[in-house]
Every structure is written in structure tokens, then in C-alpha cells.
Coordinates of C-alpha atoms (C1' of nucleotides) in Angstrom, one line a residue:
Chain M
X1 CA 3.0 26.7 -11.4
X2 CA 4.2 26.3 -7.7
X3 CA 0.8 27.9 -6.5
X4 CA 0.9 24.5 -5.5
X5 CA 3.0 25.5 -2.3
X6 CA 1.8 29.5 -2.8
X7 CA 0.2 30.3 0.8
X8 CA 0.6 27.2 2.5
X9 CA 3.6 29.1 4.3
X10 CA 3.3 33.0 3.4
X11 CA 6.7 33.5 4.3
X12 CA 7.6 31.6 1.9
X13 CA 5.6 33.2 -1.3
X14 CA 9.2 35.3 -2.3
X15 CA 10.5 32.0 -3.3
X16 CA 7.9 30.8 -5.0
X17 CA 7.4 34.3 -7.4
X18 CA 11.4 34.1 -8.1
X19 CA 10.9 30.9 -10.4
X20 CA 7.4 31.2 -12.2
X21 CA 9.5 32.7 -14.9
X22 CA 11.6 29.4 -15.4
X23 CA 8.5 27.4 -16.0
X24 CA 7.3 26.0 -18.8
X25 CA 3.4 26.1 -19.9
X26 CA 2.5 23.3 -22.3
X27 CA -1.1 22.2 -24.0
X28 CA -1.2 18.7 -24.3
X29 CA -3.6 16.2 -25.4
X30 CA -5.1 13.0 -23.9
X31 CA -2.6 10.0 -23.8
X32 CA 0.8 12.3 -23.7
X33 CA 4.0 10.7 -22.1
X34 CA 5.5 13.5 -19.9
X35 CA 8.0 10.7 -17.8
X36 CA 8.5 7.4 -19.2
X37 CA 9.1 3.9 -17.2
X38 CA 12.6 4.1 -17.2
X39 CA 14.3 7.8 -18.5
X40 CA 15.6 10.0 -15.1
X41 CA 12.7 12.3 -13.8
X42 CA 13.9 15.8 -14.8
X43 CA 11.7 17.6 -14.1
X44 CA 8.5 18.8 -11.2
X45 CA 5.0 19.3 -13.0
X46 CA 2.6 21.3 -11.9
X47 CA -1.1 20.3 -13.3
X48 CA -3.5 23.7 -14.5
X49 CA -5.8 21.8 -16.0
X50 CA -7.0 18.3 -17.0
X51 CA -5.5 15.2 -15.1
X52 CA -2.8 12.7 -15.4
X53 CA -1.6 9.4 -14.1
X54 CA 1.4 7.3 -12.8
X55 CA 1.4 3.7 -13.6
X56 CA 3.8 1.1 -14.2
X57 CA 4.2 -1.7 -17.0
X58 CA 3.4 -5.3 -15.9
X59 CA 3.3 -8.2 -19.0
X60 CA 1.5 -5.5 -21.6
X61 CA -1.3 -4.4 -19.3
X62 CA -0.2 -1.4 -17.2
X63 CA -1.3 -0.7 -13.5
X64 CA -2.0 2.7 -12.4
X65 CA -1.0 3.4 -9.2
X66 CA -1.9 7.1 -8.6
X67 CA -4.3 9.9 -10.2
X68 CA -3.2 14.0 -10.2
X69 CA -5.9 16.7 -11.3
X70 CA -6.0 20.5 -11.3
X71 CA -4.0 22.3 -9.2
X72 CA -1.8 19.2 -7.6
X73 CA 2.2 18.6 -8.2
X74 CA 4.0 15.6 -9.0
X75 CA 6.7 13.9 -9.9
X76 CA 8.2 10.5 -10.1
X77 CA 9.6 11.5 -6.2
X78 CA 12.3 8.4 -6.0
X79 CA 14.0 8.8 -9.4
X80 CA 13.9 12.5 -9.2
X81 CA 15.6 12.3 -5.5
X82 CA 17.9 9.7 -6.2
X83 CA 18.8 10.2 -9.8
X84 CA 17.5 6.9 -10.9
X85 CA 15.4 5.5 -13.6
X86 CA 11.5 6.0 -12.3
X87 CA 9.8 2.8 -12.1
X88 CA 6.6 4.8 -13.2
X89 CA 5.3 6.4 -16.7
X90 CA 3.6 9.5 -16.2
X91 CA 0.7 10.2 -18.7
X92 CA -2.2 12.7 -19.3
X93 CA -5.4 11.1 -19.6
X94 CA -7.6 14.2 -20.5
X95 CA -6.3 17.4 -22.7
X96 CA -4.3 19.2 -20.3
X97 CA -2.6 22.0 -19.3
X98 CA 0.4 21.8 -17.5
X99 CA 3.6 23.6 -16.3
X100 CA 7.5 21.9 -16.1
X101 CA 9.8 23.1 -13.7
X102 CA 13.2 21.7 -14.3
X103 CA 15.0 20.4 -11.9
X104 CA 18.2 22.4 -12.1
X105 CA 15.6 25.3 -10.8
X106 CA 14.1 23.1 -8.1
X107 CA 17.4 22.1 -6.6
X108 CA 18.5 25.5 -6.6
X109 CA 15.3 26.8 -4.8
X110 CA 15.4 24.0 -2.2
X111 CA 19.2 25.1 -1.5
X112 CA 17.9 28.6 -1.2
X113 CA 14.8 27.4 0.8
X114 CA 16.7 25.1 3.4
X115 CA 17.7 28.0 5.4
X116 CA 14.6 29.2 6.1
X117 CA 12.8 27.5 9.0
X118 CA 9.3 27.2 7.9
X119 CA 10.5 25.3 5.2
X120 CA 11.3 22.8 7.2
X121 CA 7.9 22.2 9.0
X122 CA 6.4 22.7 5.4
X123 CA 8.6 20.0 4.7
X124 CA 7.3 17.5 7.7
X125 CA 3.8 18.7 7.2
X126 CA 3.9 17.6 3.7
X127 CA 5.9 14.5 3.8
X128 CA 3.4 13.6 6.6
X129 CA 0.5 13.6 4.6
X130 CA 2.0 11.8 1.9
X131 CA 3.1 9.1 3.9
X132 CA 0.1 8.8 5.5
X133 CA -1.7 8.9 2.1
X134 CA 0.7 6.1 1.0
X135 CA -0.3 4.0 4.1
X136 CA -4.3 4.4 3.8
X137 CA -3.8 2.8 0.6
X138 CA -1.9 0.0 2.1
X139 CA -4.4 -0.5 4.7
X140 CA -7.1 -0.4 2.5
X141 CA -5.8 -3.7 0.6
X142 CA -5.8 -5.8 4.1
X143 CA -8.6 -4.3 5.2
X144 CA -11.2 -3.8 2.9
X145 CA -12.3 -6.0 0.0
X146 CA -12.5 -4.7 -3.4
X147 CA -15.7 -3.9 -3.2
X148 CA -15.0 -1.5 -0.4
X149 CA -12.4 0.1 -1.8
X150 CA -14.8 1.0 -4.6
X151 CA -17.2 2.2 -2.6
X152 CA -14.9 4.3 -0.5
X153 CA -13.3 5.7 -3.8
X154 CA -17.0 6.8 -4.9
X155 CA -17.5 8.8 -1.5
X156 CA -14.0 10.1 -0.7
X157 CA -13.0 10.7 -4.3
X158 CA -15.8 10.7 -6.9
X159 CA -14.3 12.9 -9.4
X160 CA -12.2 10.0 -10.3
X161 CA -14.8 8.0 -10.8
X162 CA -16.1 10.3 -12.7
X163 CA -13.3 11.7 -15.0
X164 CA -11.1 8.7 -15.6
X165 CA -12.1 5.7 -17.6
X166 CA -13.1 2.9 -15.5
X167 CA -10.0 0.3 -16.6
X168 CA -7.4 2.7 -15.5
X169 CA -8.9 2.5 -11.9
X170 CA -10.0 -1.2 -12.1
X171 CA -5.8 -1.6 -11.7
X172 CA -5.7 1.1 -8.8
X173 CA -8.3 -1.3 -7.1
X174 CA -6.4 -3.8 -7.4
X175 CA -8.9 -6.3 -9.6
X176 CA -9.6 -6.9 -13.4
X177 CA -11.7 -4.7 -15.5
X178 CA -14.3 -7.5 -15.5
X179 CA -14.6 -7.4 -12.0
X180 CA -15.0 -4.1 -11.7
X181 CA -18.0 -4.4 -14.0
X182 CA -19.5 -6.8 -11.9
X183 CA -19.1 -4.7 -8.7
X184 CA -20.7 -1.5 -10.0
X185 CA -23.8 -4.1 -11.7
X186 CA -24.0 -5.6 -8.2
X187 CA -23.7 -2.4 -6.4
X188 CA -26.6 -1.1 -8.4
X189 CA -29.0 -3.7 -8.5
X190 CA -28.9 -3.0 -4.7
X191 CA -29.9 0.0 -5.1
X192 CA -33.1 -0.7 -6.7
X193 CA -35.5 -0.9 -4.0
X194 CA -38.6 0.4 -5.5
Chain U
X1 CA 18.6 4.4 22.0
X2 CA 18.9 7.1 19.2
X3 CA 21.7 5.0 17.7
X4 CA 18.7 4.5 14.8
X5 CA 20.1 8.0 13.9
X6 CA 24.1 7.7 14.9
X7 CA 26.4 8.0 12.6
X8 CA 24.2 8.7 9.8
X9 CA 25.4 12.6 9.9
X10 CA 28.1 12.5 11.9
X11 CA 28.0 16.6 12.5
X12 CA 24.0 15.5 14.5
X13 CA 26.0 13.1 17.0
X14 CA 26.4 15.5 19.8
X15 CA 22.3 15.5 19.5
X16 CA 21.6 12.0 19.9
X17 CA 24.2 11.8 22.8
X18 CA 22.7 14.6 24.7
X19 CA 19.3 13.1 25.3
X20 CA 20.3 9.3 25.6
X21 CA 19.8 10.4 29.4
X22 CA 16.0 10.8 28.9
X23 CA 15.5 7.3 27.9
X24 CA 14.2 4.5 29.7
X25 CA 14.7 1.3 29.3
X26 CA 12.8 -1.7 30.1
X27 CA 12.9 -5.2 29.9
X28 CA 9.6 -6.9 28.5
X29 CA 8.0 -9.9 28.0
X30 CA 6.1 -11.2 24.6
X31 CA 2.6 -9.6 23.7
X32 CA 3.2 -6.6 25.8
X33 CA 1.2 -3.7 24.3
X34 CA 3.8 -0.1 23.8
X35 CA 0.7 1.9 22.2
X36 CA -3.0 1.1 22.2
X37 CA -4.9 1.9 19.4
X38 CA -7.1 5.3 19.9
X39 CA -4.8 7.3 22.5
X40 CA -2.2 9.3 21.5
X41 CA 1.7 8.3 20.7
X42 CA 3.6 10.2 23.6
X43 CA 7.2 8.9 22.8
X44 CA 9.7 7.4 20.5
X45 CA 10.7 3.5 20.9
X46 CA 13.9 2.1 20.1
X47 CA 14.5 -1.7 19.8
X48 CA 18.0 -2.7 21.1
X49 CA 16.5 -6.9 21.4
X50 CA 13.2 -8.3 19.6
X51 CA 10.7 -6.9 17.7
X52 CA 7.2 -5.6 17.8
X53 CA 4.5 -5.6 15.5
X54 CA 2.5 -2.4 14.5
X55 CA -1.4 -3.6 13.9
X56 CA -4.9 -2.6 14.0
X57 CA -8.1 -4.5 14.8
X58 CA -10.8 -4.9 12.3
X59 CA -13.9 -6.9 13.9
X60 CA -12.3 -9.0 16.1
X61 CA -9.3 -10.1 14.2
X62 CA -6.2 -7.9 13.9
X63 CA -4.2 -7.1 10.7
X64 CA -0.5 -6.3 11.0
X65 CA 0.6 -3.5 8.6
X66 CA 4.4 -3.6 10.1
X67 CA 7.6 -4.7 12.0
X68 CA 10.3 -3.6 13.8
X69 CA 13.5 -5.9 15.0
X70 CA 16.7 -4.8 16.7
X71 CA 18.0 -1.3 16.1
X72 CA 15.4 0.0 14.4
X73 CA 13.0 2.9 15.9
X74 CA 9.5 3.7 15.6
X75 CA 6.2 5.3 16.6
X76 CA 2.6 5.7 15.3
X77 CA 4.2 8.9 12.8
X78 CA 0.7 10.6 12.1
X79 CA -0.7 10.1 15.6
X80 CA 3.0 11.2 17.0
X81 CA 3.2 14.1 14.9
X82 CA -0.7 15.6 15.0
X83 CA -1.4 15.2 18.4
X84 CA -4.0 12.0 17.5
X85 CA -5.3 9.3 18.8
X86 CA -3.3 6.4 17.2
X87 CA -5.0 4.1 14.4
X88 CA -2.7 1.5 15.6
X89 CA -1.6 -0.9 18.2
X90 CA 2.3 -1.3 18.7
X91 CA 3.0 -4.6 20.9
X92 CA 6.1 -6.9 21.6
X93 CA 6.6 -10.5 19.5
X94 CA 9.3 -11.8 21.4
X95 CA 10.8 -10.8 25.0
X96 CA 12.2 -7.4 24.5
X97 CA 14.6 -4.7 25.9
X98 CA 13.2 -1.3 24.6
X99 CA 14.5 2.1 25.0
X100 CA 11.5 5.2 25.0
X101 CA 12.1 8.6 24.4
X102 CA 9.2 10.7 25.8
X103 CA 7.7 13.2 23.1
X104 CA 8.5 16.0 24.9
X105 CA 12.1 15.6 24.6
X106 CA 11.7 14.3 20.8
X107 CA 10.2 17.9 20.1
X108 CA 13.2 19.8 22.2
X109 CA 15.7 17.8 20.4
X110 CA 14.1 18.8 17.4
X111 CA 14.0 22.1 18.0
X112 CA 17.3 22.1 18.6
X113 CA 18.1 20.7 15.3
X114 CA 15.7 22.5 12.7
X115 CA 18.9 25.0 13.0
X116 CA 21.5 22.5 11.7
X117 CA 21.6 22.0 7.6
X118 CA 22.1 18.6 7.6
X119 CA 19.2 17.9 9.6
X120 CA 17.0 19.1 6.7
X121 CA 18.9 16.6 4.1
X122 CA 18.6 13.7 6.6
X123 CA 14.9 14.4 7.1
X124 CA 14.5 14.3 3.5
X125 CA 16.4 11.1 3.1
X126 CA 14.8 9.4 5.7
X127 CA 10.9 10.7 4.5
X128 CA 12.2 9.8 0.8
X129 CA 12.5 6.2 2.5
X130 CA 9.6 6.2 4.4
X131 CA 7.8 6.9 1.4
X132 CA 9.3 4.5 -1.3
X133 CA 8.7 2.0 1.8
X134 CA 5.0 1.8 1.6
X135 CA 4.3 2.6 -2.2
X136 CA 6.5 -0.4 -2.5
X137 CA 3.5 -2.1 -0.1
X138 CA 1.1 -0.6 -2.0
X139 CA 2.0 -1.6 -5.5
X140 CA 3.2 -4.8 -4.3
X141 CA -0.8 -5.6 -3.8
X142 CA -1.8 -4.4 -7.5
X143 CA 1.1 -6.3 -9.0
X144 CA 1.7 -9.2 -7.1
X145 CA -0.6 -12.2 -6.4
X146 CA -0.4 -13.1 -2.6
X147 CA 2.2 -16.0 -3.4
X148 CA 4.7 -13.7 -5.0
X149 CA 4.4 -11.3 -2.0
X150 CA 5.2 -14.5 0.2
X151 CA 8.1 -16.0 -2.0
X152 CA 9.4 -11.4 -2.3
X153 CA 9.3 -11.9 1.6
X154 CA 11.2 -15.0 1.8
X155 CA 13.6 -13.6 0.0
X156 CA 13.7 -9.6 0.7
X157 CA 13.1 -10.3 4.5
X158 CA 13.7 -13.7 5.5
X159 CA 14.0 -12.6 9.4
X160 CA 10.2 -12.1 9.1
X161 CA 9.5 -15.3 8.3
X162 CA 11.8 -16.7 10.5
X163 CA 11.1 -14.8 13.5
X164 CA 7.3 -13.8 13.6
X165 CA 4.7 -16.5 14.1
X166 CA 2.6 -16.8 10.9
X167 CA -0.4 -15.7 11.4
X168 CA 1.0 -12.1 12.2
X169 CA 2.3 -11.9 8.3
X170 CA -0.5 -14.1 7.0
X171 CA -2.2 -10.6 7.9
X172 CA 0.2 -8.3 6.4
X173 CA 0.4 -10.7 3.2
X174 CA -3.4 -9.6 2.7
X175 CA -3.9 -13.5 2.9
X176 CA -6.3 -15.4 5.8
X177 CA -3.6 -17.8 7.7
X178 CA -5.1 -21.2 5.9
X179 CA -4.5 -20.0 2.9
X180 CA -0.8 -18.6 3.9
X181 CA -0.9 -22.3 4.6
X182 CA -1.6 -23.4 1.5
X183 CA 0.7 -21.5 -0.7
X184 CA 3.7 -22.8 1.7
X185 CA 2.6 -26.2 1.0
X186 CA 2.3 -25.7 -2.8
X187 CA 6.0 -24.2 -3.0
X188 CA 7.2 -27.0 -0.8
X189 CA 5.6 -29.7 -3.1
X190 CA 7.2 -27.6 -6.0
X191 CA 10.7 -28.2 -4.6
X192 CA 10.4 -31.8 -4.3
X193 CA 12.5 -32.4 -7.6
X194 CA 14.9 -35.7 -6.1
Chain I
dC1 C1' 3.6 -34.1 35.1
dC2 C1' -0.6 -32.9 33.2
dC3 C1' -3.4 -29.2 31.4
dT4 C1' -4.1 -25.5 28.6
dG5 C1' -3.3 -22.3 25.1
dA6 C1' -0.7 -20.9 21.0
dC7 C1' 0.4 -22.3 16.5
dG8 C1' 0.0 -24.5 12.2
dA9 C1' -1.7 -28.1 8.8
dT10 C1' -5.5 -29.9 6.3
dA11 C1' -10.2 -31.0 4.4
dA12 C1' -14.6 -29.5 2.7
dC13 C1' -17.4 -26.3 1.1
dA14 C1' -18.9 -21.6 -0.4
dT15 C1' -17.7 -17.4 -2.6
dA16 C1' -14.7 -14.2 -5.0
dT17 C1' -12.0 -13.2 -8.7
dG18 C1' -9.4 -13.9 -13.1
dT19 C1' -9.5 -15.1 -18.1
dT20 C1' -11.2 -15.2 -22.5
dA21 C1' -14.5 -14.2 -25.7
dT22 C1' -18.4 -11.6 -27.5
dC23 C1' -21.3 -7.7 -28.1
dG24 C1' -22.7 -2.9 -28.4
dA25 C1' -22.4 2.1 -27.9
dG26 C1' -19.7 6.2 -28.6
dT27 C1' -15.7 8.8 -30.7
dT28 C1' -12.3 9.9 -33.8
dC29 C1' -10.5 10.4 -38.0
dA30 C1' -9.6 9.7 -42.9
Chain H
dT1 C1' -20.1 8.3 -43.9
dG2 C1' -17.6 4.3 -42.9
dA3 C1' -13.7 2.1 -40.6
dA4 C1' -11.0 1.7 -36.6
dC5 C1' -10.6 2.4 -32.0
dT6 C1' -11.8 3.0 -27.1
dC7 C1' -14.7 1.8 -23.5
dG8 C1' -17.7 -0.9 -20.8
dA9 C1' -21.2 -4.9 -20.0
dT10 C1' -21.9 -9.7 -19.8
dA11 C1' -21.5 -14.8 -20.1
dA12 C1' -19.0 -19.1 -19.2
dC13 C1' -15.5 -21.3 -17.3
dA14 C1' -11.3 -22.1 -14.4
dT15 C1' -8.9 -20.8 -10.4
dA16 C1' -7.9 -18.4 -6.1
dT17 C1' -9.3 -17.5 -1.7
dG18 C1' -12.2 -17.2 2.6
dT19 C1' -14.7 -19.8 6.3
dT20 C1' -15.4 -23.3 9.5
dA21 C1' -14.1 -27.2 11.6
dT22 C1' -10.8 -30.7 13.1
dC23 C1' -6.5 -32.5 14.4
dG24 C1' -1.5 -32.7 16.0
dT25 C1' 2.5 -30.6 18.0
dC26 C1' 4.7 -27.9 21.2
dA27 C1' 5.8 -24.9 25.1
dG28 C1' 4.7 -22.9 29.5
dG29 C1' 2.3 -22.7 33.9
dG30 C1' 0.1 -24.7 37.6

DNA sequence: CCCTGACGATAACATATGTTATCGAGTTCA
DNA sequence: TGAACTCGATAACATATGTTATCGTCAGGG
């Protein structure tokens, strides 16, 4: 749904209402491709339930690069912009529910949209925080060493940790699998003060 | 100068023209500090001859996430936009001549243009940019080993390399400078094919 | 013209991290 | 229920990388 959006700008709700119809809800299980390295995105999805992830092919093993759960939007942003092949798969990694907007209905709402002013502050506010997002994780890699950004992952964002098997976010962190391992056994050995 | 924007949409010229008179320019030498990390960005910085360095300091030793040569603009976006104090330093490399656009006119001029349509698309370009900018950082670090950054930089950005002193992009490799070192010295003795 | 500081190369050593292989616990599915 | 598969821990070894220290070159300022 675009309850993604709903409220953020009430003035904007109207817009929002006009295209739930055009959506699409789908079931899917664990491990569904719903953009693949490569095709055109064509499409926004908008996450219900479950959670999904973007990664990219590198020699067999694949490196995720970014995790979406319940009640977040996404798409492959550059290919669906630009019309060009996304450099990312997109993939469920729990049964999920999930609902496709095509794009056809999304260009035609941004026409719509882009004369109404708030849209454009909605617009700023929200490529703000994605930019800034996409920064932090940059940061992090010349900042912090991989143990850090483990760490940081367990206090900011534990539900990832939590939901998503640990070799999907080993690649987000930037180090093997086995390294990971050894992080978490050092990490709680320090723990044990007893 | 605005000329970062000029002729980009044409029909937004008459903008940039009317505020070149708020600008100031000045004449600076090397190491000169634009921003200081924690107070707030209060205007817009255009490089007409140089280029800065964007960086922040992490016990001691700074890390530089970014830079800027000739006819480019720039600003610390999220502290520029939210009103807060800046997470990063912006200082001069080489001599400079600078042109600064105090925030109070970036937000009339801005004003002025929410009303224009193509201002919308060009914010959505240039955001789209932004963006694919640093998730290209970002997955560069989970795909790339430190050397292949160095070699992509050679090639991408040679003026980099060229131009800034090493131990600035030794930093924004993700590498310590010895080791940036090292790597160069290794591909050197890889060349030596005669 | 010398002195100093900025910059970069290199060595030696310690630590971090990748790779490969093996094992075991759960889950799924026929 | 048994086979196949997914996931994660661990060991052993090789390599990558950080740290500290030393040296040489060069440019700028007195």
C-alpha cells in the first residue's frame, strides 16, 4: 500500500486513496525474486508483512546491501528512475506479504502530485533522509571496524539481527560469514563476567 | 557562483542570475577551514579554483568522506537543511577562490522556485544523483578490496589522485596511509614487464 | 640559506580477516 | 522417517592490514 507516504503530509492523503485500487496484493514465500539483477524495475513495492532484501551478484556469492520489513517501500530507485537495468535483485527472505504498484500508476501520480507544494518538501524531507542514511553507511566503513558496526547494528537495528540469517548480514558488514562467527563468540565471551 | 546549476534547465536561469549579487567571494589560502565540525552550515559554497575536502575527526586523526574541485558546489546537506550542527569539517586543499551564498538567500531562492515545474524534476535528478553517489561508496566497501577501490579511483577520478595529497584519500580509501603505500608499490612492481 | 614541517616510502612486528574444510543442529520435503 | 538442505560454529592456515618507528625529499618561512 502507499500508507507508506499516508499522513506524513495530510494534504496529501487524496492522492494516495486514488491508487490503492491499482495495487496489487501478493502472498509470497521465503526466497521469491520480485526484481532481478539486471530486468528494468517496473514496478514500487510496498512491504505488509515479512521482510526482503536488495543484494547484488559478485563471483557466485551475493552481497546484500540493504534490508526492508513491514510497512517500508522500495524499489530498485536508479533503474526505476532512469529506465535502466538495476544492478540489484530484490528477494523475500521470510513469507511475505506484499503489494506492487506499477509504475505506469506511479508516474502518473507524481505528474499529478508535482503541482502540489507539499509534495515538494515531502520530496526533500525524504530524499534527505535517504541520503543521509546512504552516508552513515559510508562513514561507518572508515570509521568503525567490523566489530563496531556489528555492535551498532545490534543496538540501532536489532530486529535484523534477529530476523535475517546471519550470512545475509555478514555481507552487509562487509566481512565473511566466518568472521562474523568469530565476532559474535568474542563478543560473548566478554560478556561472561561471572 | 550558481553556475553548478546554469544551464541545466534553462527556464531556472533567471534564478541563479538574480542572486549571483549575494555572493561573496574570496580568495584563500590551503588548509583554510569553510565549516567546523559541530556548528551549523549557514551558506552554500561554490568552487570557481581548487578544491576542499569534506572530513570528520575520529580520535585525533581525521577521515575524509569527500571532494570538491572547480565548479562544483557544496555544503554539509543534513546540517544545511535541519538546522544542525554539522558532523563535518569542510577545509581548502589547495589556494582557493570560493564563492558563498548565505542560507538565507538559498531558502528565498528556493522559495521562489518550489513554484516552477522544472524545479521539482531537477531536484529529483540531482537527489537521484546524490544518492546513486554514495550507495556507489557504500557497496564499493562490501565489494571491493581496498586495492580495487585505489586502481577504480585511478581510473574513475584520476584528478583525485593527482591533485590531493595521499593521506587525505588513504582515509577515504578506508585504508591507513602505509598501507595506501603499499598497494602503490605492489601495482608499480606489477608494471615492471620490460 | 638553513630550519622546520609536510609528505611519502619502507621495515618489523602484531593483529585482523579471508579461505577452506569439517562438524552438528534444525527444517523441509518426499 | 530418512535424505537433502540451510544455517552457524570452529579450527588451521594464508594473507591483508594496522601500528610504530625511521628515513629521505621537498617546499616554505624566517
Amino acid at each position: 500500500m502507499l500508507f507508506h507516504f499516508r499522513d506524513k503530509f495530510p494534504l496529501l492523503n487524496p492522492f494516495w486513496d486514488k491508487y490503492l485500487e491499482y495495487q496489487q496484493r501478493l502472498e509470497l514465500p521465503a526466497k521469491t525474486v520480485l526484481l532481478e539483477e539486471g530486468k528494468v524495475s517496473g514496478q514500487y513495492i510496498f512491504i505488509e508483512k515479512g521482510c526482503v532484501r536488495l543484494f547484488f551478484n559478485n563471483d557466485g556469492n551475493d552481497k546484500t546491501v540493504q534490508f526492508f520489513f513491514e510497512n517500508e517501500g522500495l524499489t530498485s530507485f536508479e533503474s526505476f528512475v532512469n529506465n535502466a537495468p538495476s544492478a540489484f535483485t530484490i528477494e523475500t527472505i521470510e513469507p511475505s506479504v506484499v503489494y506492487l504498484l506499477p509504475k505506469q500508476y506511479v508516474t502518473q501520480l507524481m505528474d499529478e502530485l508535482s503541482h502540489e507544494p507539499d509534495f515538494l518538501k515531502m520530496m526533500m524531507q525524504l530524499s534527505s533522509l535517504r541520503q543521509t542514511h546512504y552516508i552513515n553507511e559510508f562513514v561507518s566503513f572508515i570509521r568503525d571496524t567490523p566489530e563496531e558496526r556489528y555492535q551498532k547494528l545490534l543496538t540501532d537495528r536489532p530486529h535484523i539481527v534477529q530476523r535475517v540469517p546471519q550470512h545475509y548480514f555478514a555481507s552487509y558488514l562487509g566481512v565473511s560469514t566466518v568472521h562474523l562467527s568469530r565476532i559474535k563468540s568474542k563478543l560473548a565471551k566478554g560478556k561472561l563476567h561471572f
